[in-house]
Short mmCIF file of N, CA and C and ligand atoms in Angstrom, two decimals:
data_model
loop_
_atom_site.label_atom_id
_atom_site.label_comp_id
_atom_site.label_asym_id
_atom_site.label_seq_id
_atom_site.Cartn_x
_atom_site.Cartn_y
_atom_site.Cartn_z
N UNK A 18 0.99 -1.13 -0.01
CA UNK A 18 0.24 -0.23 0.19
C UNK A 18 0.96 1.50 -0.04
N UNK A 19 0.99 1.78 -1.32
CA UNK A 19 1.79 3.15 -1.21
C UNK A 19 0.94 4.44 -1.59
N UNK A 20 -0.42 4.13 -0.82
CA UNK A 20 -1.02 5.30 -1.33
C UNK A 20 -0.79 7.19 -0.44
N UNK A 21 -0.88 7.93 -0.97
CA UNK A 21 -0.39 9.20 -0.15
C UNK A 21 -1.57 9.30 0.68
N UNK A 22 -1.91 8.86 2.04
CA UNK A 22 -2.95 9.18 2.74
C UNK A 22 -3.79 10.67 2.81
N UNK A 23 -2.19 11.18 3.21
CA UNK A 23 -2.01 12.74 3.40
C UNK A 23 -3.08 13.32 2.27
N UNK A 24 -2.65 13.09 1.27
CA UNK A 24 -3.22 13.86 0.24
C UNK A 24 -4.82 13.43 0.08
N UNK A 25 -4.97 11.88 0.39
CA UNK A 25 -6.57 11.95 0.39
C UNK A 25 -6.95 12.56 1.20
N UNK A 26 -6.58 13.04 2.36
CA UNK A 26 -7.25 13.21 3.71
C UNK A 26 -7.55 15.05 3.28
N UNK A 27 -6.44 15.45 2.59
CA UNK A 27 -6.84 16.78 2.65
C UNK A 27 -7.87 16.46 1.29
N UNK A 28 -7.88 16.13 0.62
CA UNK A 28 -9.18 16.23 -0.50
C UNK A 28 -10.42 16.17 0.11
N UNK A 29 -10.50 15.20 1.11
CA UNK A 29 -11.28 14.81 1.92
C UNK A 29 -12.05 16.32 2.46
N UNK A 30 -11.16 16.54 3.40
CA UNK A 30 -11.36 17.88 4.17
C UNK A 30 -11.92 18.76 3.50
N UNK A 31 -11.40 19.16 2.27
CA UNK A 31 -11.92 19.72 1.53
C UNK A 31 -13.55 19.77 0.81
N UNK A 32 -13.59 18.60 0.49
CA UNK A 32 -14.91 18.43 -0.23
C UNK A 32 -15.96 18.48 0.99
N UNK A 33 -15.12 17.86 2.24
CA UNK A 33 -16.55 18.06 3.56
C UNK A 33 -17.08 19.85 3.82
N UNK A 34 -15.70 20.66 3.96
CA UNK A 34 -15.72 21.82 3.53
C UNK A 34 -17.24 22.22 2.54
N UNK A 35 -16.80 21.88 1.50
CA UNK A 35 -17.76 21.93 0.35
C UNK A 35 -19.16 21.50 0.63
N UNK A 36 -19.35 20.19 1.24
CA UNK A 36 -20.59 19.41 1.74
C UNK A 36 -20.73 20.35 2.16
N UNK A 37 -20.69 20.95 3.44
CA UNK A 37 -21.33 21.44 4.75
C UNK A 37 -21.64 22.89 4.12
N UNK A 38 -20.94 23.68 2.93
CA UNK A 38 -21.12 24.77 2.87
C UNK A 38 -22.88 24.47 2.10
N UNK A 39 -22.91 23.61 0.92
CA UNK A 39 -24.12 22.81 0.32
C UNK A 39 -25.49 23.16 1.37
N UNK A 40 -25.07 22.52 2.39
CA UNK A 40 -26.12 22.23 3.65
C UNK A 40 -26.58 23.05 4.11
N UNK A 41 -25.53 23.90 4.44
CA UNK A 41 -25.73 25.64 5.01
C UNK A 41 -26.55 26.43 4.11
N UNK A 42 -26.29 26.54 2.97
CA UNK A 42 -27.25 27.00 2.00
C UNK A 42 -28.44 26.67 1.86
N UNK A 43 -28.88 25.08 1.78
CA UNK A 43 -29.78 24.66 2.08
C UNK A 43 -30.87 24.79 3.21
N UNK A 44 -29.82 25.25 4.27
CA UNK A 44 -30.75 25.95 5.55
C UNK A 44 -31.46 27.10 5.43
N UNK A 45 -30.39 27.62 4.48
CA UNK A 45 -30.91 29.51 4.51
C UNK A 45 -32.16 29.47 3.80
N UNK A 46 -31.81 28.68 3.04
CA UNK A 46 -33.45 28.73 1.84
C UNK A 46 -35.18 28.21 2.99
N UNK A 47 -34.07 27.29 3.64
CA UNK A 47 -35.53 27.01 4.12
C UNK A 47 -35.25 26.44 5.80
N UNK A 48 -35.14 27.55 6.34
CA UNK A 48 -34.84 27.57 7.86
C UNK A 48 -35.58 26.62 8.53
N UNK A 49 -35.08 25.61 9.43
CA UNK A 49 -35.37 24.91 10.39
C UNK A 49 -35.94 23.36 9.98
N UNK A 50 -35.97 23.66 8.91
CA UNK A 50 -36.31 22.50 8.44
C UNK A 50 -35.86 21.27 8.03
N UNK A 51 -34.23 21.64 6.95
CA UNK A 51 -33.50 20.53 6.75
C UNK A 51 -32.73 19.93 7.88
N UNK A 52 -32.11 21.33 8.69
CA UNK A 52 -31.47 21.07 10.04
C UNK A 52 -31.34 19.18 10.46
N UNK A 53 -32.34 19.46 11.08
CA UNK A 53 -32.50 17.60 11.98
C UNK A 53 -32.27 16.62 11.17
N UNK A 54 -33.03 16.67 9.46
CA UNK A 54 -33.13 15.50 8.79
C UNK A 54 -31.88 15.19 8.45
N UNK A 55 -30.65 16.22 8.09
CA UNK A 55 -29.50 16.11 7.35
C UNK A 55 -28.87 14.86 8.47
N UNK A 56 -28.94 15.60 9.34
CA UNK A 56 -28.12 14.50 10.65
C UNK A 56 -28.16 13.02 10.74
N UNK A 57 -29.94 13.29 11.18
CA UNK A 57 -30.50 11.79 10.73
C UNK A 57 -30.11 11.13 9.95
N UNK A 58 -30.10 11.30 8.43
CA UNK A 58 -30.26 10.89 7.21
C UNK A 58 -28.46 10.26 7.32
N UNK A 59 -27.71 11.26 7.50
CA UNK A 59 -26.10 10.75 8.01
C UNK A 59 -26.16 9.62 9.09
N UNK A 60 -26.51 9.32 9.99
CA UNK A 60 -26.76 8.38 10.67
C UNK A 60 -26.88 7.37 10.52
N UNK A 61 -28.42 7.35 9.85
CA UNK A 61 -28.89 6.14 8.95
C UNK A 61 -27.84 5.38 8.08
N UNK A 62 -27.69 6.36 6.83
CA UNK A 62 -26.76 5.84 5.83
C UNK A 62 -25.19 5.65 6.46
N UNK A 63 -24.65 5.63 8.01
CA UNK A 63 -23.88 5.37 8.27
C UNK A 63 -24.15 4.04 9.15
N UNK A 64 -25.39 3.94 9.55
CA UNK A 64 -25.55 2.26 10.17
C UNK A 64 -25.74 1.47 8.92
N UNK A 65 -26.56 1.94 8.29
CA UNK A 65 -27.56 0.85 7.51
C UNK A 65 -27.46 1.35 5.93
N UNK A 66 -26.51 1.29 5.18
CA UNK A 66 -26.26 1.99 3.95
C UNK A 66 -27.28 1.04 2.92
N UNK A 67 -27.71 -0.01 3.52
CA UNK A 67 -28.88 -0.35 2.50
C UNK A 67 -30.20 0.37 2.74
N UNK A 68 -30.65 0.88 3.60
CA UNK A 68 -31.53 1.29 4.21
C UNK A 68 -32.09 2.97 4.44
N UNK A 69 -31.38 3.26 3.12
CA UNK A 69 -31.44 4.89 2.87
C UNK A 69 -33.07 5.22 2.11
N UNK A 70 -33.26 4.41 1.78
CA UNK A 70 -34.52 4.57 0.82
C UNK A 70 -35.58 4.57 1.94
N UNK A 71 -35.38 6.05 2.85
CA UNK A 71 -36.76 5.47 3.97
C UNK A 71 -38.29 6.14 3.60
N UNK A 72 -39.28 5.60 3.76
CA UNK A 72 -40.57 6.26 3.90
C UNK A 72 -40.58 7.65 3.88
N UNK A 73 -39.90 8.25 4.48
CA UNK A 73 -39.85 9.72 4.77
C UNK A 73 -39.37 10.35 3.79
N UNK A 74 -38.85 9.87 2.65
CA UNK A 74 -38.37 10.67 1.64
C UNK A 74 -39.10 11.03 0.21
N UNK A 75 -40.29 11.78 0.55
CA UNK A 75 -41.51 12.27 -0.09
C UNK A 75 -41.44 13.82 0.03
N UNK A 76 -39.84 14.29 -0.42
CA UNK A 76 -39.94 15.81 -0.41
C UNK A 76 -39.53 15.91 -1.47
N UNK A 77 -39.13 17.51 -1.97
CA UNK A 77 -38.71 17.97 -3.44
C UNK A 77 -37.58 18.31 -3.43
N UNK A 78 -37.06 18.67 -4.41
CA UNK A 78 -35.71 18.30 -5.14
C UNK A 78 -34.55 18.68 -3.80
N UNK A 79 -34.88 19.59 -2.98
CA UNK A 79 -34.20 20.11 -1.57
C UNK A 79 -33.33 19.21 -0.81
N UNK A 80 -34.89 18.43 -0.46
CA UNK A 80 -34.80 17.43 0.38
C UNK A 80 -33.50 16.43 -0.34
N UNK A 81 -33.86 15.83 -1.22
CA UNK A 81 -32.67 14.89 -1.98
C UNK A 81 -31.23 15.54 -1.90
N UNK A 82 -31.10 16.54 -2.12
CA UNK A 82 -29.83 17.47 -1.89
C UNK A 82 -29.05 17.38 -0.49
N UNK A 83 -30.36 17.52 0.29
CA UNK A 83 -29.85 17.47 1.74
C UNK A 83 -29.45 15.97 2.06
N UNK A 84 -30.21 15.26 1.35
CA UNK A 84 -29.82 13.55 1.62
C UNK A 84 -28.79 13.09 0.88
N UNK A 85 -28.40 13.63 -0.31
CA UNK A 85 -26.94 13.33 -0.85
C UNK A 85 -26.07 14.05 -0.08
N UNK A 86 -26.21 15.34 0.08
CA UNK A 86 -25.05 15.52 1.09
C UNK A 86 -25.07 15.29 2.66
N UNK A 87 -25.85 14.94 2.93
CA UNK A 87 -25.90 14.32 4.49
C UNK A 87 -25.10 13.21 4.01
N UNK A 88 -25.17 11.95 3.18
CA UNK A 88 -24.76 10.56 2.63
C UNK A 88 -23.19 10.88 2.51
N UNK A 89 -23.22 12.14 2.32
CA UNK A 89 -21.72 12.35 1.05
C UNK A 89 -20.67 12.71 2.38
N UNK A 90 -21.37 13.58 3.68
CA UNK A 90 -20.90 13.73 4.87
C UNK A 90 -20.24 12.14 5.52
N UNK A 91 -21.53 11.35 5.70
CA UNK A 91 -21.38 10.14 6.30
C UNK A 91 -20.05 9.59 5.52
N UNK A 92 -20.03 9.61 4.67
CA UNK A 92 -18.93 8.42 3.40
C UNK A 92 -17.76 9.33 4.01
N UNK A 93 -17.54 10.51 4.02
CA UNK A 93 -16.21 11.70 4.43
C UNK A 93 -15.88 10.99 5.62
N UNK A 94 -16.72 11.33 6.15
CA UNK A 94 -16.46 11.16 7.82
C UNK A 94 -15.37 9.67 7.70
N UNK A 95 -16.59 8.89 7.41
CA UNK A 95 -16.19 7.36 7.35
C UNK A 95 -14.26 7.21 7.24
N UNK A 96 -13.87 7.77 5.76
CA UNK A 96 -13.33 7.67 5.14
C UNK A 96 -12.26 8.07 6.17
N UNK A 97 -12.06 9.45 6.36
CA UNK A 97 -11.43 10.24 7.40
C UNK A 97 -10.59 8.69 8.43
N UNK A 98 -11.69 8.12 9.36
CA UNK A 98 -11.70 7.61 10.14
C UNK A 98 -11.02 6.33 9.83
N UNK A 99 -11.05 5.63 8.67
CA UNK A 99 -10.46 4.64 8.04
C UNK A 99 -9.14 5.39 7.96
N UNK A 100 -8.79 6.46 7.43
CA UNK A 100 -7.22 6.93 7.39
C UNK A 100 -6.57 7.17 8.53
N UNK A 101 -7.59 7.19 9.94
CA UNK A 101 -6.98 7.37 11.23
C UNK A 101 -6.24 5.65 11.30
N UNK A 102 -7.25 5.10 11.16
CA UNK A 102 -7.14 3.46 11.83
C UNK A 102 -6.03 2.83 10.78
N UNK A 103 -5.77 3.47 9.18
CA UNK A 103 -4.96 2.76 8.13
C UNK A 103 -5.36 1.75 7.59
N UNK A 104 -6.32 1.87 7.57
CA UNK A 104 -7.40 0.82 6.89
C UNK A 104 -7.58 1.58 5.74
N UNK A 105 -7.71 2.64 5.33
CA UNK A 105 -8.06 3.68 3.91
C UNK A 105 -7.52 3.08 2.71
N UNK A 106 -8.38 2.85 1.76
CA UNK A 106 -7.42 2.25 0.51
C UNK A 106 -8.07 0.60 0.74
N UNK A 107 -8.59 0.36 1.56
CA UNK A 107 -8.82 -1.52 0.95
C UNK A 107 -10.15 -1.32 1.15
N UNK A 108 -10.57 -2.27 0.13
CA UNK A 108 -11.93 -2.30 0.40
C UNK A 108 -13.01 -3.00 1.54
N UNK A 109 -13.76 -2.81 2.16
CA UNK A 109 -14.24 -3.17 3.20
C UNK A 109 -15.39 -4.25 2.83
N UNK A 110 -15.48 -4.45 2.30
CA UNK A 110 -15.82 -5.69 1.63
C UNK A 110 -15.27 -7.09 1.41
N UNK A 111 -14.39 -6.77 0.37
CA UNK A 111 -13.52 -7.93 0.32
C UNK A 111 -12.03 -7.66 0.51
N UNK A 112 -11.35 -6.63 1.12
CA UNK A 112 -10.15 -6.25 1.70
C UNK A 112 -8.69 -6.32 0.88
N UNK A 113 -9.87 -6.14 -0.73
CA UNK A 113 -8.49 -6.07 -1.89
C UNK A 113 -8.41 -4.52 -1.48
N UNK A 114 -7.19 -4.01 -2.40
CA UNK A 114 -6.84 -2.53 -2.78
C UNK A 114 -8.03 -2.04 -3.48
N UNK A 115 -8.32 -0.47 -3.10
CA UNK A 115 -9.10 -0.21 -4.26
C UNK A 115 -8.44 0.40 -4.83
N UNK A 116 -8.65 0.80 -6.10
CA UNK A 116 -7.82 1.42 -7.14
C UNK A 116 -7.62 2.43 -6.82
N UNK A 117 -6.23 2.87 -7.26
CA UNK A 117 -5.65 4.59 -6.98
C UNK A 117 -6.55 5.70 -8.05
N UNK A 118 -7.05 5.27 -8.89
CA UNK A 118 -7.70 5.80 -9.63
C UNK A 118 -9.01 6.41 -9.20
N UNK A 119 -9.76 4.84 -8.94
CA UNK A 119 -11.12 4.93 -8.44
C UNK A 119 -10.99 6.02 -7.17
N UNK A 120 -9.46 6.01 -6.07
CA UNK A 120 -9.76 6.60 -4.92
C UNK A 120 -9.87 8.38 -5.12
N UNK A 121 -8.91 8.61 -6.20
CA UNK A 121 -8.49 10.13 -6.85
C UNK A 121 -9.95 10.69 -7.08
N UNK A 122 -10.83 9.61 -7.83
CA UNK A 122 -12.20 10.40 -8.27
C UNK A 122 -13.26 10.11 -7.13
N UNK A 123 -13.01 9.53 -6.42
CA UNK A 123 -13.49 8.89 -5.14
C UNK A 123 -13.11 8.95 -4.28
N UNK A 124 -12.65 9.94 -3.19
CA UNK A 124 -11.63 10.03 -2.51
C UNK A 124 -12.16 9.13 -1.01
N UNK A 125 -13.59 9.17 -1.01
CA UNK A 125 -14.55 8.40 0.33
C UNK A 125 -14.97 7.12 -0.18
N UNK A 126 -14.42 6.51 -1.43
CA UNK A 126 -15.28 5.45 -1.80
C UNK A 126 -14.62 4.45 -0.26
N UNK A 127 -15.28 3.43 -0.02
CA UNK A 127 -15.41 2.37 0.53
C UNK A 127 -15.29 0.93 0.47
N UNK A 128 -15.42 0.95 -1.28
CA UNK A 128 -15.72 -0.30 -2.05
C UNK A 128 -14.99 -0.48 -2.80
N UNK A 129 -14.10 -1.80 -3.49
CA UNK A 129 -13.26 -1.75 -4.98
C UNK A 129 -14.59 -1.31 -6.03
N UNK A 130 -14.33 -1.56 -6.97
CA UNK A 130 -14.85 -1.43 -8.37
C UNK A 130 -15.89 -2.58 -8.25
N UNK A 131 -15.54 -3.61 -8.01
CA UNK A 131 -15.90 -5.14 -8.07
C UNK A 131 -17.31 -5.14 -7.08
N UNK A 132 -16.60 -4.89 -5.58
CA UNK A 132 -17.89 -5.22 -4.84
C UNK A 132 -19.09 -3.72 -4.90
N UNK A 133 -18.66 -2.96 -5.45
CA UNK A 133 -19.28 -1.56 -5.55
C UNK A 133 -20.37 -2.10 -6.70
N UNK A 134 -20.23 -2.70 -7.86
CA UNK A 134 -21.20 -2.96 -8.63
C UNK A 134 -22.17 -4.61 -8.33
N UNK A 135 -21.25 -5.20 -7.27
CA UNK A 135 -22.24 -6.24 -7.11
C UNK A 135 -23.41 -5.45 -5.89
N UNK A 136 -22.73 -4.29 -5.30
CA UNK A 136 -23.77 -4.03 -3.85
C UNK A 136 -24.53 -2.98 -4.71
N UNK A 137 -24.39 -2.65 -6.24
CA UNK A 137 -25.64 -1.90 -6.95
C UNK A 137 -26.66 -2.54 -7.49
N UNK A 138 -26.39 -3.65 -7.81
CA UNK A 138 -26.98 -5.03 -8.51
C UNK A 138 -28.03 -5.02 -7.51
N UNK A 139 -27.82 -5.11 -6.25
CA UNK A 139 -28.41 -5.60 -5.00
C UNK A 139 -28.74 -6.95 -4.84
ZN1 LIG B 26 -14.13 -5.63 -3.04
#
């Protein structure tokens, strides 16, 4: 494993700031509505990756943005944790290395492309 985790950490922190700003913008547009839900969804995503399509997703486009942002934050934080734990860049399903090109495109990726495809196929 020769990937430069510090540069990925920097990329993740930068992306995290960007996502937080996007969430802040949503809050400005809809004060008092999105806040709690984003938190909630981030936690749901963290704990139950398969359960993200909850029954409450009956909102308009802003809600989808908030959901995606919340999921992004969860994925970014998980990636930062993996850097700290020394497991960054390793597929969390099969344990193989994630291709560096994939990490550069998606620094928060926790699955190799093969496992990702399997997961998406359901
Ligand atoms: Zn894998």
